[in-house]
Coordinates of C-alpha atoms in Angstrom, one line a residue:
M1 CA 0.1 -0.1 0.5
A2 CA 2.6 2.3 0.0
A3 CA 2.4 5.7 -1.7
Q4 CA 2.2 5.4 -6.0
A5 CA 3.9 8.9 -8.2
L6 CA 2.0 9.3 -10.8
P7 CA 2.0 11.3 -13.9
L8 CA 1.5 15.1 -12.6
L9 CA -1.5 16.2 -13.5
R10 CA -1.5 19.7 -14.3
W11 CA -4.5 22.0 -13.0
G12 CA -6.5 23.3 -15.1
R13 CA -6.4 26.8 -16.3
T14 CA -10.3 27.6 -16.2
A15 CA -11.9 31.2 -16.3
S16 CA -12.1 31.6 -12.7
S17 CA -8.0 29.9 -12.3
L18 CA -6.7 32.7 -14.8
R19 CA -9.1 34.8 -12.7
A20 CA -7.5 34.2 -9.5
L21 CA -4.0 34.6 -10.9
S22 CA -3.7 37.5 -12.3
C23 CA -3.6 40.5 -10.5
P24 CA -0.4 42.2 -11.6
A25 CA 3.1 41.1 -9.6
A26 CA 3.0 44.1 -6.3
A27 CA 6.2 45.3 -5.0
P28 CA 8.5 43.3 -2.9
R29 CA 6.0 42.7 0.5
I30 CA 6.3 42.5 4.4
L31 CA 4.2 40.3 6.4
F32 CA 2.7 41.7 9.3
S33 CA 1.4 39.4 12.1
S34 CA -0.5 40.4 14.6
L35 CA 2.5 39.5 17.1
R36 CA 4.5 41.8 15.3
R37 CA 2.9 44.8 15.2
P38 CA -0.7 46.7 16.9
A39 CA -3.1 46.0 13.4
A40 CA -4.7 49.6 14.2
A41 CA -1.9 51.1 14.4
R42 CA -2.5 54.2 11.6
C43 CA 0.5 53.9 8.9
E44 CA 3.8 55.5 9.2
A45 CA 5.5 56.9 5.9
G46 CA 6.2 54.2 3.6
S47 CA 4.8 51.7 5.7
K48 CA 2.3 48.7 4.7
V49 CA -0.2 46.7 7.4
M50 CA -1.3 43.3 6.2
L51 CA -5.0 43.6 5.5
K52 CA -6.2 39.4 6.6
G53 CA -4.0 39.4 9.1
M54 CA -6.5 41.8 10.9
D55 CA -10.5 40.6 12.4
Y56 CA -13.0 42.6 11.6
P57 CA -12.5 44.9 14.7
E58 CA -9.2 45.4 13.9
L59 CA -9.6 46.3 10.8
E60 CA -12.4 48.4 11.2
N61 CA -10.0 51.2 13.6
W62 CA -7.2 50.7 11.4
V63 CA -9.8 52.1 8.7
Q64 CA -10.6 54.6 11.3
E65 CA -7.3 55.6 12.0
Q66 CA -6.0 56.7 8.4
G67 CA -8.9 58.8 8.5
F68 CA -12.7 57.0 7.0
R69 CA -15.9 55.7 8.4
P70 CA -16.4 52.4 9.5
G71 CA -18.8 51.8 7.1
Q72 CA -16.0 51.6 4.7
A73 CA -14.8 49.2 6.5
M74 CA -17.7 46.5 6.5
M75 CA -17.0 47.3 2.1
L76 CA -13.5 46.8 3.0
W77 CA -14.2 43.3 4.6
K78 CA -16.3 41.8 2.3
C79 CA -14.4 42.6 -1.1
L80 CA -11.7 40.1 0.9
Y81 CA -13.4 37.5 2.3
G82 CA -17.1 38.1 1.3
N83 CA -19.8 38.4 -2.0
N84 CA -17.6 36.0 -4.1
V85 CA -15.2 38.1 -4.5
W86 CA -12.0 37.0 -2.0
A87 CA -9.8 40.4 -3.0
H88 CA -6.0 39.4 -3.4
C89 CA -5.2 42.6 -5.4
H90 CA -6.0 46.4 -5.3
D91 CA -8.1 46.1 -8.7
E92 CA -10.3 43.5 -8.1
L93 CA -11.8 46.4 -4.7
A94 CA -14.7 47.4 -6.6
G95 CA -17.8 49.5 -4.6
L96 CA -15.7 51.6 -2.6
N97 CA -14.4 55.2 -3.1
K98 CA -11.9 56.4 -5.1
D99 CA -9.1 58.0 -2.0
F100 CA -10.5 55.3 0.2
K101 CA -9.2 52.7 -2.9
K102 CA -5.5 55.0 -3.6
M103 CA -5.1 55.3 1.5
I104 CA -5.5 50.8 0.9
S105 CA -3.2 50.8 -2.1
E106 CA -0.3 52.7 -0.6
H107 CA -0.4 51.1 3.2
S108 CA -1.4 47.8 2.7
Y109 CA -1.1 44.5 1.0
L110 CA -3.9 41.8 0.6
K111 CA -2.4 38.6 -0.6
A112 CA 0.2 36.8 1.9
L113 CA 0.6 33.5 -0.2
T114 CA 1.8 32.6 -4.1
V115 CA 0.7 29.6 -5.2
K116 CA 3.7 28.2 -6.4
D117 CA 2.2 24.1 -8.0
I118 CA -1.4 22.5 -7.8
L119 CA -1.0 18.3 -7.7
T120 CA -4.3 16.9 -9.3
A121 CA -4.3 13.0 -7.9
S122 CA -5.9 10.8 -9.2
D123 CA -9.2 10.5 -6.8
G124 CA -9.2 13.8 -7.9
T125 CA -8.1 16.0 -4.4
R126 CA -5.0 18.9 -4.9
K127 CA -2.4 19.6 -3.3
I128 CA -1.7 23.0 -3.0
L129 CA 2.3 24.3 -2.9
F130 CA 2.5 27.8 -1.7
S131 CA 5.3 29.6 -1.0
L132 CA 5.6 32.1 1.7
E133 CA 7.2 35.7 1.9
D134 CA 10.5 34.5 3.0
G135 CA 11.0 31.3 1.3
P136 CA 9.2 28.3 2.5
V137 CA 6.4 26.3 1.1
I138 CA 3.6 25.2 2.9
E139 CA 0.9 22.4 1.8
T140 CA -2.7 22.8 2.1
V141 CA -5.4 20.0 0.5
I142 CA -8.7 20.6 -1.1
I143 CA -10.8 17.5 -0.8
P144 CA -13.9 17.0 -2.9
C145 CA -16.9 15.0 -2.1
D146 CA -19.8 13.7 -3.9
R147 CA -21.7 14.3 -0.8
G148 CA -22.2 17.8 -1.6
R149 CA -19.6 18.4 0.7
T150 CA -16.1 20.2 -0.1
T151 CA -13.5 20.6 2.4
V152 CA -9.8 22.4 3.0
C153 CA -6.9 21.0 4.8
V154 CA -5.5 24.1 6.1
S155 CA -1.7 24.3 7.2
S156 CA -0.9 26.1 10.3
Q157 CA 2.9 26.5 10.6
V158 CA 6.0 25.1 8.6
G159 CA 7.2 22.1 9.7
C160 CA 5.6 20.9 13.6
A161 CA 7.6 20.2 16.5
M162 CA 5.6 17.3 18.4
N163 CA 7.8 14.3 15.8
C164 CA 5.0 12.1 15.4
Q165 CA 6.8 9.7 14.9
F166 CA 4.3 7.9 11.9
C167 CA 3.2 11.6 10.7
F168 CA 6.1 12.6 7.3
T169 CA 5.3 16.5 8.3
G170 CA 7.0 16.2 12.3
R171 CA 10.1 14.7 10.6
M172 CA 10.7 18.2 9.3
G173 CA 10.8 19.9 13.4
L174 CA 9.5 23.0 13.6
R175 CA 10.3 25.4 10.9
K176 CA 8.0 28.6 11.4
H177 CA 5.2 29.3 13.0
L178 CA 2.3 31.2 10.5
S179 CA 1.0 34.1 10.5
T180 CA -3.1 34.7 11.1
A181 CA -2.8 36.1 7.3
E182 CA -0.9 33.0 6.0
I183 CA -3.6 31.1 7.8
V184 CA -6.7 32.8 6.5
E185 CA -5.9 33.1 2.9
Q186 CA -5.1 29.1 2.7
A187 CA -9.3 29.0 2.4
V188 CA -9.7 32.4 0.6
F189 CA -7.9 30.1 -2.4
A190 CA -9.2 27.1 -2.0
R191 CA -12.7 29.2 -2.8
R192 CA -11.1 31.6 -5.2
L193 CA -9.7 28.4 -6.8
F194 CA -12.0 25.4 -6.7
S195 CA -15.8 27.4 -6.4
D196 CA -16.1 27.1 -10.1
E197 CA -15.4 23.7 -10.1
F198 CA -16.3 22.1 -6.8
G199 CA -19.2 24.3 -5.4
S200 CA -19.4 25.6 -2.5
I201 CA -15.7 24.8 -0.2
T202 CA -18.1 24.0 3.4
N203 CA -15.3 22.7 5.8
V204 CA -12.0 23.6 7.4
V205 CA -9.5 20.9 8.8
F206 CA -6.4 22.6 11.0
M207 CA -4.6 18.8 9.9
G208 CA -2.2 20.1 7.7
M209 CA 1.6 21.0 8.4
G210 CA 2.2 21.5 11.8
E211 CA 0.4 21.3 15.4
P212 CA -2.3 23.7 15.7
L213 CA -2.1 24.6 19.7
H214 CA 1.3 24.9 19.3
N215 CA 0.2 28.9 17.3
I216 CA -2.7 29.4 19.1
D217 CA -2.6 33.3 18.6
N218 CA -2.7 32.7 15.1
V219 CA -5.4 29.8 15.4
L220 CA -7.3 31.9 16.9
K221 CA -7.6 34.5 14.7
A222 CA -7.8 32.7 11.7
S223 CA -10.6 30.4 12.6
A224 CA -12.5 33.4 14.5
I225 CA -12.4 34.8 10.1
M226 CA -13.4 32.2 9.1
V227 CA -16.8 32.0 11.2
D228 CA -17.6 36.0 10.6
E229 CA -20.8 36.2 9.4
Q230 CA -20.5 38.3 7.0
G231 CA -16.9 37.0 6.0
L232 CA -16.7 33.3 4.7
H233 CA -19.4 32.6 6.6
F234 CA -17.9 29.4 7.3
S235 CA -20.0 27.1 10.2
P236 CA -18.3 26.8 13.7
R237 CA -19.7 23.1 13.4
K238 CA -17.3 22.9 10.3
V239 CA -14.6 24.4 11.3
T240 CA -12.1 21.6 13.2
V241 CA -9.1 22.0 14.3
S242 CA -7.1 19.3 15.9
T243 CA -4.1 19.0 18.9
S244 CA -2.2 15.5 19.6
G245 CA -2.6 17.1 23.0
L246 CA -1.5 20.1 24.3
V247 CA -3.6 20.1 27.2
P248 CA -3.4 23.6 28.4
Q249 CA -3.8 25.4 25.2
L250 CA -6.9 23.4 24.6
K251 CA -8.3 24.3 27.5
R252 CA -8.3 27.6 26.0
F253 CA -9.4 26.8 22.9
L254 CA -12.5 25.1 24.0
H255 CA -13.5 28.4 26.4
E256 CA -12.4 31.1 23.2
S257 CA -13.7 29.2 20.2
K258 CA -16.8 28.0 18.7
C259 CA -15.4 26.1 16.4
A260 CA -14.6 22.2 16.5
L261 CA -11.7 20.6 17.8
A262 CA -10.5 17.1 17.3
V263 CA -7.8 15.1 19.1
S264 CA -5.2 12.7 17.3
L265 CA -5.4 9.9 20.5
N266 CA -4.0 6.7 18.6
A267 CA -3.0 5.0 21.5
T268 CA -4.7 3.3 24.3
T269 CA -2.2 3.2 26.6
D270 CA 0.8 6.1 27.5
E271 CA 4.0 3.2 26.6
V272 CA 2.5 3.1 23.1
R273 CA 1.4 7.0 22.8
N274 CA 4.3 8.3 24.6
W275 CA 6.4 6.5 22.0
I276 CA 4.4 7.0 19.0
M277 CA 4.0 11.2 20.2
P278 CA 6.5 12.1 22.5
I279 CA 3.6 15.0 23.6
N280 CA 2.7 12.4 25.6
R281 CA 5.5 12.4 28.1
K282 CA 4.2 15.8 28.6
Y283 CA 0.5 15.4 29.0
N284 CA -0.9 12.0 29.9
L285 CA -3.3 9.7 28.9
D286 CA -5.2 10.6 32.2
L287 CA -4.5 14.6 32.4
L288 CA -6.3 14.3 28.5
L289 CA -8.6 12.9 28.5
G290 CA -9.6 14.3 32.4
T291 CA -9.1 17.7 31.6
L292 CA -12.0 17.0 28.1
R293 CA -13.7 15.1 30.8
E294 CA -14.1 17.9 32.4
E295 CA -14.5 21.3 30.5
L296 CA -16.8 19.0 28.7
R297 CA -19.2 19.6 31.8
F298 CA -19.7 22.9 29.9
K299 CA -19.9 22.8 26.5
K300 CA -24.0 21.5 25.8
N301 CA -25.2 19.7 22.0
Y302 CA -20.7 19.5 21.7
K303 CA -18.9 15.7 21.0
V304 CA -14.6 15.8 20.2
L305 CA -13.9 13.5 17.5
F306 CA -10.7 11.2 18.9
E307 CA -8.8 10.6 15.7
Y308 CA -6.9 7.6 15.7
V309 CA -4.7 6.3 12.8
M310 CA -4.0 2.9 12.9
L311 CA -0.7 1.0 13.5
S312 CA -0.2 -2.6 12.4
G313 CA 1.2 -4.4 15.6
V314 CA 1.2 -1.3 17.6
N315 CA -2.5 -0.1 18.4
D316 CA -5.5 -2.0 16.6
S317 CA -5.6 -5.0 18.8
M318 CA -8.6 -6.1 20.2
D319 CA -7.7 -5.2 23.5
D320 CA -7.0 -1.6 21.5
A321 CA -10.5 -1.2 20.5
K322 CA -11.7 -2.9 24.5
R323 CA -9.3 -0.6 26.3
L324 CA -10.0 3.2 23.6
I325 CA -13.8 2.4 24.8
E326 CA -13.1 2.7 28.4
L327 CA -10.8 6.2 27.8
V328 CA -13.6 7.4 26.3
Q329 CA -16.5 6.9 29.1
G330 CA -18.0 10.4 29.9
I331 CA -16.7 11.9 27.2
P332 CA -19.2 13.9 25.0
C333 CA -17.5 11.7 21.1
K334 CA -17.3 11.1 17.7
I335 CA -14.3 9.3 16.6
N336 CA -13.0 8.8 13.4
L337 CA -10.4 5.6 11.9
I338 CA -7.7 6.6 10.0
S339 CA -5.9 4.0 8.0
F340 CA -2.0 4.7 7.9
N341 CA -0.9 6.3 4.7
P342 CA 3.0 4.7 4.7
H343 CA 5.7 7.5 3.9
S344 CA 9.2 7.3 3.2
G345 CA 10.0 8.8 7.1
S346 CA 8.2 6.0 9.3
Q347 CA 9.4 1.9 9.1
F348 CA 4.6 1.4 10.0
K349 CA 2.9 -0.7 8.0
P350 CA -1.6 0.1 8.0
T351 CA -3.7 -1.6 9.3
P352 CA -5.6 -4.6 7.1
D353 CA -8.9 -3.5 6.1
E354 CA -10.3 -6.4 7.5
K355 CA -8.8 -5.5 10.7
I356 CA -9.9 -2.0 10.5
I357 CA -13.9 -3.0 10.1
E358 CA -13.4 -5.6 12.8
F359 CA -12.3 -3.0 15.1
R360 CA -14.8 -0.6 14.0
N361 CA -17.2 -2.9 15.0
V362 CA -16.3 -3.6 18.4
L363 CA -16.5 0.0 19.0
I364 CA -20.0 0.4 17.9
Q365 CA -20.5 -2.4 20.3
A366 CA -19.5 -0.4 22.5
G367 CA -22.2 2.7 21.6
L368 CA -19.5 4.6 20.2
V369 CA -20.5 6.8 16.7
V370 CA -17.6 5.5 15.0
F371 CA -16.5 6.8 11.0
V372 CA -13.7 5.3 9.1
R373 CA -12.0 7.7 7.4
L374 CA -10.8 6.8 3.5
S375 CA -7.4 7.7 2.2
R376 CA -7.3 10.5 -0.2
G377 CA -4.8 12.4 -2.5
D378 CA -2.1 9.5 -1.4
D379 CA -0.8 9.1 -4.6
Q380 CA 0.2 12.5 -4.0
M381 CA 1.4 12.9 -1.3
A382 CA -1.8 14.8 -0.3
A383 CA -2.8 11.9 2.1
C384 CA -3.6 12.5 6.3
G385 CA 0.4 12.7 7.5
Q386 CA 1.7 13.4 4.7
L387 CA 1.9 16.5 3.6
G388 CA 5.7 18.4 3.7
E389 CA 9.6 18.4 2.9
P390 CA 12.0 17.0 5.2
G391 CA 14.5 18.0 3.3
D392 CA 19.1 17.3 5.2
Y393 CA 17.6 17.9 8.7
Q394 CA 15.3 15.5 10.5
L395 CA 14.6 15.2 14.0
P396 CA 15.8 11.3 14.6
L397 CA 13.6 8.5 14.7
L398 CA 13.0 7.1 18.6
R399 CA 13.7 3.6 20.2
V400 CA 10.9 1.5 19.0
P401 CA 10.3 -0.3 22.7
E402 CA 10.9 -4.3 22.1
K403 CA 7.6 -5.8 22.3
F404 CA 6.6 -3.6 18.4
Q405 CA 10.0 -4.4 17.1
V406 CA 8.4 -7.5 14.8
A407 CA 5.6 -5.6 13.7
L408 CA 7.4 -3.2 12.1

């Protein structure tokens, strides 16, 4: 089941895709994250701000600081995120008065990412490679579905510090946190490039490169922009932020965000999780699950999604299934069983399909809500756990516990 490289299928140049890349080249850009300077500060001579790094109150404040009415901020906001405009250059700011548009052109940037390439997998999944202003490349995946749902899987970091042993991105180590603008723009590009082809982009999952809650300030801000009713207007239930289990940040997320939470569990004992997910050594299963059990008491009609990557001979026994049932008792939840997607950075093997079904049936018989997530885009390294490019420097693989050496 190793990923097979297919000939690259180039993205078709439809009218919408040509429009998406038709903005005139801008002058060299400087990216300003919310952490580097107050977004609403008055522009000094020669300085520019990145508009997609602001939430709406910051944008409104910035517009007023420049001497314009608050109502014009809403018109600008809708050019950036609403009304099917998704502006990436100043020529696309239709409906704004001349002086306001001139000020925006002189004092702001509208685009944080540049499309480097788009790869098409045999199942129709698309992987977009974006170049950042300072050089690194990130990957975003668009997953169309026959049931009228199209999902964009966004990245939150370049690389990842968590070093999960089954994840290709984890081999990179952490290179950079993405800014709010760099995160939001992945969803904006998804709509610009693929709405005509796939219909509405309905779901966002923070399951691309990186540990989202390790970059929590920018992720909280970006996800809030995505669900803004006057902007991208995704349903909060359809924006899912995934974490490997950073407990303090997880608690903050549950208190501050309306969006859905997914937790990568992937093991039923601390021994296994300490090995395959080193974050467990700091926040073990008792602490992680106890925190969820406590916090979700105060959130009505809210269910956490547990993600469970099936690794042959490691976490897929019937004893694991029974322990999983016990572990999630008292936690409103759904469970996603995910087939491991092989890559060159890991020795793990995928659990056979028939054993995944057997595992699922044990959970269902105990009354749990269970889904099996099919691999999408694995022939272009676009599937779960396959994103990134480790390069020459890679984090070390951890020692395999003796009793699992045969399985690998």
